[in-house]
mmCIF file of N, CA and C and ligand atoms in Angstrom:
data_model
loop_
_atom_site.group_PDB
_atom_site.id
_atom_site.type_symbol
_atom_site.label_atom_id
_atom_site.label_comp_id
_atom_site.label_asym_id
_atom_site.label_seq_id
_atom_site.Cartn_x
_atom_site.Cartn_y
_atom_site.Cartn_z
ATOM 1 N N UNK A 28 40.167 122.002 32.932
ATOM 2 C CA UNK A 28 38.898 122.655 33.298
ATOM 3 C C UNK A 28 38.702 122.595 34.816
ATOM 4 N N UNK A 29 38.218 123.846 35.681
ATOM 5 C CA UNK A 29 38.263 123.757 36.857
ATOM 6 C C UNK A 29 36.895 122.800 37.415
ATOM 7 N N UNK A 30 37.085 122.071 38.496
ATOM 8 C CA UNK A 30 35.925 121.490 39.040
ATOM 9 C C UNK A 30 34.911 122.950 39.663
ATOM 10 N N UNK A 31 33.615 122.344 38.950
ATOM 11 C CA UNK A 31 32.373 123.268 39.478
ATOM 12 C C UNK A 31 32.571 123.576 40.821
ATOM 13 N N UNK A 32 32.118 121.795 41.574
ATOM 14 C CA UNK A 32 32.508 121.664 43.308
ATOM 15 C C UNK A 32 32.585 120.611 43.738
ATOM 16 N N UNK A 33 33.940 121.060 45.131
ATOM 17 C CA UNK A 33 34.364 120.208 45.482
ATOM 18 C C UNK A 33 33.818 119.584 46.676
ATOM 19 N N UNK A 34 33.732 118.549 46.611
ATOM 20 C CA UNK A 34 33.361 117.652 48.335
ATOM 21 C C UNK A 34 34.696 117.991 49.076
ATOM 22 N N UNK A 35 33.894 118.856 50.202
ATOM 23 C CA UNK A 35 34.952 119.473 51.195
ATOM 24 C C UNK A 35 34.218 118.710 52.447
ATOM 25 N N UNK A 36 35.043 117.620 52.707
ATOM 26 C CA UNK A 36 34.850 117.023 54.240
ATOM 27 C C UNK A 36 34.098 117.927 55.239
ATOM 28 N N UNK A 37 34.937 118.903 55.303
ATOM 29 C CA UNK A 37 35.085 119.456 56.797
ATOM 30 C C UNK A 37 33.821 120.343 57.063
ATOM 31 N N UNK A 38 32.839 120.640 55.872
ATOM 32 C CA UNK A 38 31.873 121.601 55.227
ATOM 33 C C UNK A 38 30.698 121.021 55.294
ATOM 34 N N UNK A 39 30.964 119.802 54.654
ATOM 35 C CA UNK A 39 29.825 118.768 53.565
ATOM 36 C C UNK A 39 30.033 117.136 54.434
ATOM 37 N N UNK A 40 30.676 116.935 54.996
ATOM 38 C CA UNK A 40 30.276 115.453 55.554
ATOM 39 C C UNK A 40 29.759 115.466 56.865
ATOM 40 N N UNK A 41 28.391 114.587 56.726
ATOM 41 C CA UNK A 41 27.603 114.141 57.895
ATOM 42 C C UNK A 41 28.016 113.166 58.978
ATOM 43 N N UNK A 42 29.319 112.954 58.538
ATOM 44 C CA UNK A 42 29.908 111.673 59.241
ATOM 45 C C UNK A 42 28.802 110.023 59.343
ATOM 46 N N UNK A 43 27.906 110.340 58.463
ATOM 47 C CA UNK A 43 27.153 108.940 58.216
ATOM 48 C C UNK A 43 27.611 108.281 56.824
ATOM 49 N N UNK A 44 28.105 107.760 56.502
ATOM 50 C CA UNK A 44 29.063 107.080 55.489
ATOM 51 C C UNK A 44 27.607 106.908 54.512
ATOM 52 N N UNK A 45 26.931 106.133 54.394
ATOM 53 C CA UNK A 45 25.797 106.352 53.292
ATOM 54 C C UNK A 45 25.451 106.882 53.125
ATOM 55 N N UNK A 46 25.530 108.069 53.530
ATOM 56 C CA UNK A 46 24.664 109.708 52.757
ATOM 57 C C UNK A 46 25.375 110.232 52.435
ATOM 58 N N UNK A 47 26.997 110.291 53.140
ATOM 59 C CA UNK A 47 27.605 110.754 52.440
ATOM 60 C C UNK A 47 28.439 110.583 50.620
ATOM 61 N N UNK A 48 28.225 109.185 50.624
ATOM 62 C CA UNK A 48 28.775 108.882 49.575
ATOM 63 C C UNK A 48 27.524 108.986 48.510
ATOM 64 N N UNK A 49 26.423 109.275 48.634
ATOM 65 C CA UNK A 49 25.159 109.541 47.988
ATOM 66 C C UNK A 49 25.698 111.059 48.017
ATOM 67 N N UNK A 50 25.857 111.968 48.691
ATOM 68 C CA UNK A 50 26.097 113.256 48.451
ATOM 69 C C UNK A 50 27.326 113.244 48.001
ATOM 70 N N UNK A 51 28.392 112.627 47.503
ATOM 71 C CA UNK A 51 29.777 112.436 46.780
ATOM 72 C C UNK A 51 28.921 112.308 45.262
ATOM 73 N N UNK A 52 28.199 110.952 45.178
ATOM 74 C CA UNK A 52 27.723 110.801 43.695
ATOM 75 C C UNK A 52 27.021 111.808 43.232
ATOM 76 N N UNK A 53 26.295 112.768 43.913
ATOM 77 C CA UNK A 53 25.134 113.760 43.455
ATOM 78 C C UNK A 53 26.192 114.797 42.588
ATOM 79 N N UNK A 54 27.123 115.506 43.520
ATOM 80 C CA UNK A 54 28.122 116.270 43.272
ATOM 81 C C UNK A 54 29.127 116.091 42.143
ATOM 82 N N UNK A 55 29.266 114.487 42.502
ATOM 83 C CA UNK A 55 30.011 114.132 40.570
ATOM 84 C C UNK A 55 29.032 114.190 39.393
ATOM 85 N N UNK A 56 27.931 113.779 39.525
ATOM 86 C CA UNK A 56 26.700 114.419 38.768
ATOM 87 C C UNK A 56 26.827 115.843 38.537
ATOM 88 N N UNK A 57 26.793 116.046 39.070
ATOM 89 C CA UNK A 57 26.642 117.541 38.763
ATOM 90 C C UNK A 57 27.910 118.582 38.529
ATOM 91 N N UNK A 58 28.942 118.251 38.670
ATOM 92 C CA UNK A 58 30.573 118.142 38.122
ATOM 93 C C UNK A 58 30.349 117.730 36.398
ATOM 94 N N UNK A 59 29.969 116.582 36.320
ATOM 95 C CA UNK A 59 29.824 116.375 34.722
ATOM 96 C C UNK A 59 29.220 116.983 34.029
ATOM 97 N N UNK A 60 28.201 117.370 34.242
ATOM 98 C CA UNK A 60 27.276 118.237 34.061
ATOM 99 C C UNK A 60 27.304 119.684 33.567
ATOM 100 N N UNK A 61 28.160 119.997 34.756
ATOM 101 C CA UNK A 61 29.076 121.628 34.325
ATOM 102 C C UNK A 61 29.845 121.370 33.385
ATOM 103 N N UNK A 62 30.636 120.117 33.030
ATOM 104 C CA UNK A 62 31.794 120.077 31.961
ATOM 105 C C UNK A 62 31.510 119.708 30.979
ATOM 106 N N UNK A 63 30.267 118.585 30.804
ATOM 107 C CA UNK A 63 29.556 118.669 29.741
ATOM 108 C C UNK A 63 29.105 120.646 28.752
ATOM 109 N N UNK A 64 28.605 121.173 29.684
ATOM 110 C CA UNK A 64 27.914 122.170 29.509
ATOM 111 C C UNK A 64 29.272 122.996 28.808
ATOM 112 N N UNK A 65 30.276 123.163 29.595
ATOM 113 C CA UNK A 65 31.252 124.268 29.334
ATOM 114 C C UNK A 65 32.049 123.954 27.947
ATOM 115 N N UNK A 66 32.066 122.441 28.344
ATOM 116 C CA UNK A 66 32.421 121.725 26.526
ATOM 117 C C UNK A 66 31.204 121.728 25.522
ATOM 118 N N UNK A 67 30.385 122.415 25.722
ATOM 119 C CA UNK A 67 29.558 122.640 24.697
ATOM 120 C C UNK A 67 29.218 121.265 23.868
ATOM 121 N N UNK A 68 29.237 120.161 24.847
ATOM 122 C CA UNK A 68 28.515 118.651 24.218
ATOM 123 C C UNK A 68 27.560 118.720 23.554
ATOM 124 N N UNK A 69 26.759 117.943 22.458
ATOM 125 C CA UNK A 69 25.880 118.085 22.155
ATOM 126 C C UNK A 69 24.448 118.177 22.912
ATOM 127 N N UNK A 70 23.464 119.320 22.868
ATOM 128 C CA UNK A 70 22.385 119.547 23.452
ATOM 129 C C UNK A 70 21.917 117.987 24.330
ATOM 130 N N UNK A 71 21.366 116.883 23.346
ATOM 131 C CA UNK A 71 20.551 115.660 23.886
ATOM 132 C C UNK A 71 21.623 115.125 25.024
ATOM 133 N N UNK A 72 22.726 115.204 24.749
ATOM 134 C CA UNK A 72 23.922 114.392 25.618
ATOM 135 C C UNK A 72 23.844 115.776 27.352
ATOM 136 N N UNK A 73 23.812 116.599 26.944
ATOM 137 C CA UNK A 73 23.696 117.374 28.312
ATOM 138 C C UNK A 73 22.077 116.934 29.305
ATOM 139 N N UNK A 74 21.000 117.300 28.137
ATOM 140 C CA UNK A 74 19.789 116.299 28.954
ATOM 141 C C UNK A 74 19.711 115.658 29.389
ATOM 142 N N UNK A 75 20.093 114.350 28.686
ATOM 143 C CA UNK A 75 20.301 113.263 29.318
ATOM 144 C C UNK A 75 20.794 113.184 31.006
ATOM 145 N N UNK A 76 22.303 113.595 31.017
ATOM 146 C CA UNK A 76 22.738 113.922 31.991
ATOM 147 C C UNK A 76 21.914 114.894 33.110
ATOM 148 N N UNK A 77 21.019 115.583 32.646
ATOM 149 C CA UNK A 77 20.384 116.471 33.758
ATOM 150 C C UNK A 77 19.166 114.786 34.227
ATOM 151 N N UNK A 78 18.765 114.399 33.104
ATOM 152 C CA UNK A 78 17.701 113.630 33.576
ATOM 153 C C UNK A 78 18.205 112.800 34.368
ATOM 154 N N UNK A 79 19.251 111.982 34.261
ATOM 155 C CA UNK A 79 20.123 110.990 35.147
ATOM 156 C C UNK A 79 19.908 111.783 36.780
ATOM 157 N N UNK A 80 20.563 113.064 36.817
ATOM 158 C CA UNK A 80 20.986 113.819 37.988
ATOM 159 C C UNK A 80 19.335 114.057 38.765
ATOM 160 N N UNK A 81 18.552 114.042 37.828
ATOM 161 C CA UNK A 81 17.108 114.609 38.427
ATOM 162 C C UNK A 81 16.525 112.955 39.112
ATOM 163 N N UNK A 82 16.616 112.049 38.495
ATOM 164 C CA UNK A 82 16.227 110.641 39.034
ATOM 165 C C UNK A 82 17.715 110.218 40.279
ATOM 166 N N UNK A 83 18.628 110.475 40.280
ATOM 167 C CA UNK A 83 19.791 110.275 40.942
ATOM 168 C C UNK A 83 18.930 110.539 42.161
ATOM 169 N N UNK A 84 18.479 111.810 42.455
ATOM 170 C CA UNK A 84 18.601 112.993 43.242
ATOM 171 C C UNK A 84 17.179 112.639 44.306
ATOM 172 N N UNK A 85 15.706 111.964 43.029
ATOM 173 C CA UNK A 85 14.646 111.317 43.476
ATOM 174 C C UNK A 85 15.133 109.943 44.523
ATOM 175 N N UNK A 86 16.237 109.447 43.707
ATOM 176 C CA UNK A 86 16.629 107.926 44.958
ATOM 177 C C UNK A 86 17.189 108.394 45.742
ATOM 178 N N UNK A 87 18.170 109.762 45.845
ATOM 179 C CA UNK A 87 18.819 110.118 47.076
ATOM 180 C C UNK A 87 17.482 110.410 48.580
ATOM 181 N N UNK A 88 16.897 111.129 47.747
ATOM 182 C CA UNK A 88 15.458 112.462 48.725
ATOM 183 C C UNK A 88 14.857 110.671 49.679
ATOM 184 N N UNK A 89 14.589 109.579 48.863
ATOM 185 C CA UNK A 89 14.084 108.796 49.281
ATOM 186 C C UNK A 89 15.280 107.978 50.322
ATOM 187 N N UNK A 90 16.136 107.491 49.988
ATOM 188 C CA UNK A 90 16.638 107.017 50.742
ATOM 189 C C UNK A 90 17.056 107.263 52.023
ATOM 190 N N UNK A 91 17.146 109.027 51.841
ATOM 191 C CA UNK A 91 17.413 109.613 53.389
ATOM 192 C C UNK A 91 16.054 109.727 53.968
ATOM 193 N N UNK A 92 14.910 109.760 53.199
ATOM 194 C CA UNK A 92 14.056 109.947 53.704
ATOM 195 C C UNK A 92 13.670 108.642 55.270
ATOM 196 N N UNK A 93 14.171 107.681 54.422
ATOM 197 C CA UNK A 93 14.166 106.283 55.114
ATOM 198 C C UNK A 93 15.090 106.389 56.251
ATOM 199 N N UNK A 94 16.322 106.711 55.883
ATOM 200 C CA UNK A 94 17.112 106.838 56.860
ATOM 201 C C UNK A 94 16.603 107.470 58.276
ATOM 202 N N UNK A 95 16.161 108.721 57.868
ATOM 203 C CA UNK A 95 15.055 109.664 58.619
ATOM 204 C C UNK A 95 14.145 108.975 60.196
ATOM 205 N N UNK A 96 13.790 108.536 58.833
ATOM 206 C CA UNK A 96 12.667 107.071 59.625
ATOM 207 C C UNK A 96 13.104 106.596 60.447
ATOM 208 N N UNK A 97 13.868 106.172 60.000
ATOM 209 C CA UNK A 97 15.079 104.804 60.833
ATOM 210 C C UNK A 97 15.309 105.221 62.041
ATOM 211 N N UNK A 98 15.937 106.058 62.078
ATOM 212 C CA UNK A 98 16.362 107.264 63.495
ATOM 213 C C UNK A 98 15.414 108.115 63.943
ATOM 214 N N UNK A 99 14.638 107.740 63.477
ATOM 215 C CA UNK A 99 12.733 108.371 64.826
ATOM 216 C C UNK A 99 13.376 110.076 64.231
ATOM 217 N N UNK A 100 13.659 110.266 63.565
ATOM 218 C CA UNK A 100 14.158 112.165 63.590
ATOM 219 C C UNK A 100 12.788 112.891 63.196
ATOM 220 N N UNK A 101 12.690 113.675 64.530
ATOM 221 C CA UNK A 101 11.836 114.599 64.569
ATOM 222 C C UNK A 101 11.095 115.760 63.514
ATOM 223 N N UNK A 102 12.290 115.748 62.970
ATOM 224 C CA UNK A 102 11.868 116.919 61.812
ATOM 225 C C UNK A 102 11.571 116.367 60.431
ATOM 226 N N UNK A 103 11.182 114.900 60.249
ATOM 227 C CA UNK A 103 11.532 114.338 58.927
ATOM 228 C C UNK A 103 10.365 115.130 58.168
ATOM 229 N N UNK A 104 9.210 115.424 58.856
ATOM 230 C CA UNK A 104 7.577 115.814 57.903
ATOM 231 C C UNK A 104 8.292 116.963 57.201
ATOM 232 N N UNK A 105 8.836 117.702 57.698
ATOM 233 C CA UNK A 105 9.319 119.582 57.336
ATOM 234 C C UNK A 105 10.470 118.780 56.093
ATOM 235 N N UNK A 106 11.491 118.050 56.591
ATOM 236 C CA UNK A 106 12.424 117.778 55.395
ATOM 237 C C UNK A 106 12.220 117.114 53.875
ATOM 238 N N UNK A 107 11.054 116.472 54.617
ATOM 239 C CA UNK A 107 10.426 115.937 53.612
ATOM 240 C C UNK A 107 10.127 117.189 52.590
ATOM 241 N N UNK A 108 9.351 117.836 53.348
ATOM 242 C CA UNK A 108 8.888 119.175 52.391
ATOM 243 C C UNK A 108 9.678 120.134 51.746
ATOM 244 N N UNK A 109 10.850 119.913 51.977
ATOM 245 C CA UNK A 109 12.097 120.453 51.876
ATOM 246 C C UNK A 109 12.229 119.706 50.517
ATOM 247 N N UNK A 110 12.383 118.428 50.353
ATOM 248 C CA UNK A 110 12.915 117.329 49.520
ATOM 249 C C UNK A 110 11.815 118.148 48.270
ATOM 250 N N UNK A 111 10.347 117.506 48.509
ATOM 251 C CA UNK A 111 9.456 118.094 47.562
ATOM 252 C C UNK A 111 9.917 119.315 46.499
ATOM 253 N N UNK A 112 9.577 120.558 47.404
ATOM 254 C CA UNK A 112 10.381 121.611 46.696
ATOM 255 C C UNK A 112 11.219 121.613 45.562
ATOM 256 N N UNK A 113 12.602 120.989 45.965
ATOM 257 C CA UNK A 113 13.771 121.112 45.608
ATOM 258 C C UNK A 113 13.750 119.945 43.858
ATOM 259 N N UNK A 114 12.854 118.990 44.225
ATOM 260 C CA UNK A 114 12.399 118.115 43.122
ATOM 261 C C UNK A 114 11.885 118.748 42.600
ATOM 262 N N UNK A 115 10.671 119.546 42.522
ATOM 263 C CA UNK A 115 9.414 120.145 42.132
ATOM 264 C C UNK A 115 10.268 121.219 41.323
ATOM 265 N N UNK A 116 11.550 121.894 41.827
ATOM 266 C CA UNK A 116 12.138 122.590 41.323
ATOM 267 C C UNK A 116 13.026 122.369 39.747
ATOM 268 N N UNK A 117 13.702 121.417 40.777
ATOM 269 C CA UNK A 117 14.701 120.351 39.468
ATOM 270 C C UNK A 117 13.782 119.948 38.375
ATOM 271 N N UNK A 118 12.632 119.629 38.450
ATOM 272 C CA UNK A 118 11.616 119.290 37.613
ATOM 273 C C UNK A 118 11.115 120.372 36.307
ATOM 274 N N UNK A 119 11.301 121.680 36.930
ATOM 275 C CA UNK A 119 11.202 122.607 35.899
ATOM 276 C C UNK A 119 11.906 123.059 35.311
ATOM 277 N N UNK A 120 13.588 122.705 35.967
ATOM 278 C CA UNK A 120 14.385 123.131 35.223
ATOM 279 C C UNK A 120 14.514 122.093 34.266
ATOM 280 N N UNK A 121 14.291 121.128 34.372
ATOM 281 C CA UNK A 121 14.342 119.655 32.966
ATOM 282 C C UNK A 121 13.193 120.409 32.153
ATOM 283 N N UNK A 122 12.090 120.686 32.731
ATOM 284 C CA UNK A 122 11.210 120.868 31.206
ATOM 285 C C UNK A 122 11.939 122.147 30.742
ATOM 286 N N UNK A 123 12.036 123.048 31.604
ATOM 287 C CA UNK A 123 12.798 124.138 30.970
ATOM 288 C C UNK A 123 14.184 123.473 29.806
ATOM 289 N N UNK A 124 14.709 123.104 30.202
ATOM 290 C CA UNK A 124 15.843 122.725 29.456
ATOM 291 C C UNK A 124 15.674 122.174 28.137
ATOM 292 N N UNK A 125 14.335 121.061 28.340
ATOM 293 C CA UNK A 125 13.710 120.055 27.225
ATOM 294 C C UNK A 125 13.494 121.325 26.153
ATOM 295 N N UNK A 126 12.406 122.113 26.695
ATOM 296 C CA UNK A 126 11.497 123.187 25.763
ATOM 297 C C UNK A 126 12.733 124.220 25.059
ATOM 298 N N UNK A 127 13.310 124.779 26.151
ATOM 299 C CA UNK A 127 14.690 125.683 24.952
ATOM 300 C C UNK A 127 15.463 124.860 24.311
ATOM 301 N N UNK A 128 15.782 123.421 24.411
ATOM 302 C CA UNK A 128 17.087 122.909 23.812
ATOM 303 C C UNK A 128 18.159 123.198 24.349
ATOM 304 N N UNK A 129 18.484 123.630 25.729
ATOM 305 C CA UNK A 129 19.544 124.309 26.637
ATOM 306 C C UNK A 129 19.458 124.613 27.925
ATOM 307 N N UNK A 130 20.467 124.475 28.647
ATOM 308 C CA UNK A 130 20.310 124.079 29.977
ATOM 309 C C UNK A 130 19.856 125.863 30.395
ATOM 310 N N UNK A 131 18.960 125.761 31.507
ATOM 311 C CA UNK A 131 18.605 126.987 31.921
ATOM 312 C C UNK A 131 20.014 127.939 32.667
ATOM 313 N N UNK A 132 20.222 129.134 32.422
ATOM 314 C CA UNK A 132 21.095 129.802 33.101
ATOM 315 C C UNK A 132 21.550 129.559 34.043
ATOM 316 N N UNK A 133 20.651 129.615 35.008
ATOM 317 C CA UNK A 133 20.741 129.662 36.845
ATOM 318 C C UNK A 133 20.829 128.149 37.223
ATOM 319 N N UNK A 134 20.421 126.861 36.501
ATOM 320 C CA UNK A 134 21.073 125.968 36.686
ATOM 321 C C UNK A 134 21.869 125.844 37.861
ATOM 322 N N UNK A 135 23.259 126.259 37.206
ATOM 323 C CA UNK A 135 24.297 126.202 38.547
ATOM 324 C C UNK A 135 24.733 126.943 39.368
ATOM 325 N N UNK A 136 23.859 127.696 39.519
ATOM 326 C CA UNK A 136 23.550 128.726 40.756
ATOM 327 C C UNK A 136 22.356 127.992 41.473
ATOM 328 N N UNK A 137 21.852 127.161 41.451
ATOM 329 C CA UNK A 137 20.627 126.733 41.989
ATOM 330 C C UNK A 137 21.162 125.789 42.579
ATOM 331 N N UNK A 138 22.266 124.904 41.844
ATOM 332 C CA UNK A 138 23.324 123.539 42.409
ATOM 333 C C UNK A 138 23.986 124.133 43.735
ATOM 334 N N UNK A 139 24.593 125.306 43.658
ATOM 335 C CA UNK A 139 25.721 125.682 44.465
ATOM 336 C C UNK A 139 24.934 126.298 45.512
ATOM 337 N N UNK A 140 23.669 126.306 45.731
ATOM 338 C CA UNK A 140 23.079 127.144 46.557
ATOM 339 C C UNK A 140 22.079 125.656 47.160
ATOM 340 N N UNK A 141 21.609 124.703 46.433
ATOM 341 C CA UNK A 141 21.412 123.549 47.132
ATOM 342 C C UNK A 141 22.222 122.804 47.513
ATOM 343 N N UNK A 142 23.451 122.847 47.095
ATOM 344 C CA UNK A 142 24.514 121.954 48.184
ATOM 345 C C UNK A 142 24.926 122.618 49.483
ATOM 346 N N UNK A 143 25.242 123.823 49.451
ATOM 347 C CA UNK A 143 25.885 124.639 50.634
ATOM 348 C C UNK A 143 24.516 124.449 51.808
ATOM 349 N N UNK A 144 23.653 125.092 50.970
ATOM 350 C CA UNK A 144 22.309 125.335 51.984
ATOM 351 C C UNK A 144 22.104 124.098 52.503
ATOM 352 N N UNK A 145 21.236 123.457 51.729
ATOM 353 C CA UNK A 145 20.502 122.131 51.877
ATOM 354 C C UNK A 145 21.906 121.011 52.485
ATOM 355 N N UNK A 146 22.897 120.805 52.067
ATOM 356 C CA UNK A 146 23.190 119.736 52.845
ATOM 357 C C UNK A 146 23.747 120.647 54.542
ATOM 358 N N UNK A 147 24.410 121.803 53.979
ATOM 359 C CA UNK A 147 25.235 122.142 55.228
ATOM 360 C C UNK A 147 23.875 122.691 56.520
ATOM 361 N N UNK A 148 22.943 123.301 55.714
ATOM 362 C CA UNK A 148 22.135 124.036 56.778
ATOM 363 C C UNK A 148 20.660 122.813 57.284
ATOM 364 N N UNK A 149 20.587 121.810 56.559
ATOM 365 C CA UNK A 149 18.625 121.149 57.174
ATOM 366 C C UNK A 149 19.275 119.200 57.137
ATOM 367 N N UNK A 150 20.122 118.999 55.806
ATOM 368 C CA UNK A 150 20.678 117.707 56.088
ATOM 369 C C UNK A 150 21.591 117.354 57.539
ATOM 370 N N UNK A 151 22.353 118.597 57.873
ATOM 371 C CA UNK A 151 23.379 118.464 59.432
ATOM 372 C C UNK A 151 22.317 118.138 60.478
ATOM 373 N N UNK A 152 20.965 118.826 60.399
ATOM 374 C CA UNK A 152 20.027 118.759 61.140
ATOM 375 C C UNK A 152 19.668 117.020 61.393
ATOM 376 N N UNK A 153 19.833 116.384 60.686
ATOM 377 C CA UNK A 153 19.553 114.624 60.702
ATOM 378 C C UNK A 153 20.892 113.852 61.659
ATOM 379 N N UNK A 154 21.858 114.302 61.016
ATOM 380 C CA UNK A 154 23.249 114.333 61.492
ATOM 381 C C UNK A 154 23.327 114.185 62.939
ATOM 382 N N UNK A 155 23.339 115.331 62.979
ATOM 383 C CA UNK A 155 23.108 115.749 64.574
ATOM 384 C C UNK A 155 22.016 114.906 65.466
ATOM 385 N N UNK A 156 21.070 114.301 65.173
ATOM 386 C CA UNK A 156 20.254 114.027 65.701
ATOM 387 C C UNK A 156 20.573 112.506 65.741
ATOM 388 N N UNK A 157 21.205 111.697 64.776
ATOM 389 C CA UNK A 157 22.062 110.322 64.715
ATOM 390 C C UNK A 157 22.858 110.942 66.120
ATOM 391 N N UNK A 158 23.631 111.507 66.260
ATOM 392 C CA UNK A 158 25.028 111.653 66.871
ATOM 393 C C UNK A 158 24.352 111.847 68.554
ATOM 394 N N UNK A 159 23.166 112.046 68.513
ATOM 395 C CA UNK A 159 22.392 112.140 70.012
ATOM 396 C C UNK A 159 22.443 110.854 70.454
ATOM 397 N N UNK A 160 21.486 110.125 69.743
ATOM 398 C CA UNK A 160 21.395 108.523 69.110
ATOM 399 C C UNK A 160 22.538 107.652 70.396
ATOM 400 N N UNK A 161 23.493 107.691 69.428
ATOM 401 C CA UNK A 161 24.554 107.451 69.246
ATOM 402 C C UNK A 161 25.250 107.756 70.436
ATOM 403 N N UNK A 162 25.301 108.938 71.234
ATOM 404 C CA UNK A 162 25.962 109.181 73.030
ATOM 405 C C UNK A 162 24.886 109.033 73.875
ATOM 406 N N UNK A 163 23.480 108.648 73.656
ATOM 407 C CA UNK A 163 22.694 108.740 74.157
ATOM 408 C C UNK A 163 23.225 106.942 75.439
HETATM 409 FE FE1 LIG B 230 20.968 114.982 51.195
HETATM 410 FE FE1 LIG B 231 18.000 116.268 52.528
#
């Protein structure tokens, strides 16, 4: 079975070793997830797994949030709001999922469009701002 997606270094790493390996675990989450789904596992056993990925995802939003902190980064209020969203989102797709008995369609179109976007386009934004830090 092909992998959903892959952690591509050169794309996807912040060069901060703890977020990144938090964005390694999110992605194997969500790898199982697809293969659960494509193996047609039983319904409760795919939930489960979304619920795991939806609380995974709550300790990730927080921990960078901290990180954030940590490094005075300017933009944390906006990312924050960013984080919100994207929970607020994940959140409906669980009840969605709960209420049909099945994972919503767009699911993993929503994954592949929050990893590319969100880590490559507003998470680099933190990145970058360590790496000032850092030659400063
Ligand atoms: Fe992240
Ligand atoms: Fe983020």
């Amino acid at each position: 079975m092909s992998e959903f997606f892959r952690w591509d270094p050169a794309k996807l790493s912040l060069q901060i070793p703890e977020m990144d390996d938090e964005h390694k675990v999110l992605i194997g989450m969500m790898n199982d997830l697809h293969t659960l789904n494509e193996s047609s596992r039983p319904v409760a056993e795919q939930l489960s797994a979304l619920d795991r990925l939806v609380r995974y995802t709550a300790k990730h939003f927080a921990d960078e949030e901290v990180y954030m902190e940590r490094i005075g980064f300017p933009g944390l209020r906006i990312h924050k709001g960013v984080h919100k969203q994207l929970l607020d989102r994940l959140g409906e797709f669980l009840s969605a999922a709960r209420s049909s008995q099945k994972l919503p369609e767009d699911l993993f179109v929503f994954f592949k469009m929050w990893l590319s976007a969100h880590i490559c386009g507003i998470d680099t934004k933190y990145a970058q701002h360590a790496r000032t830090l850092k030659s400063a």
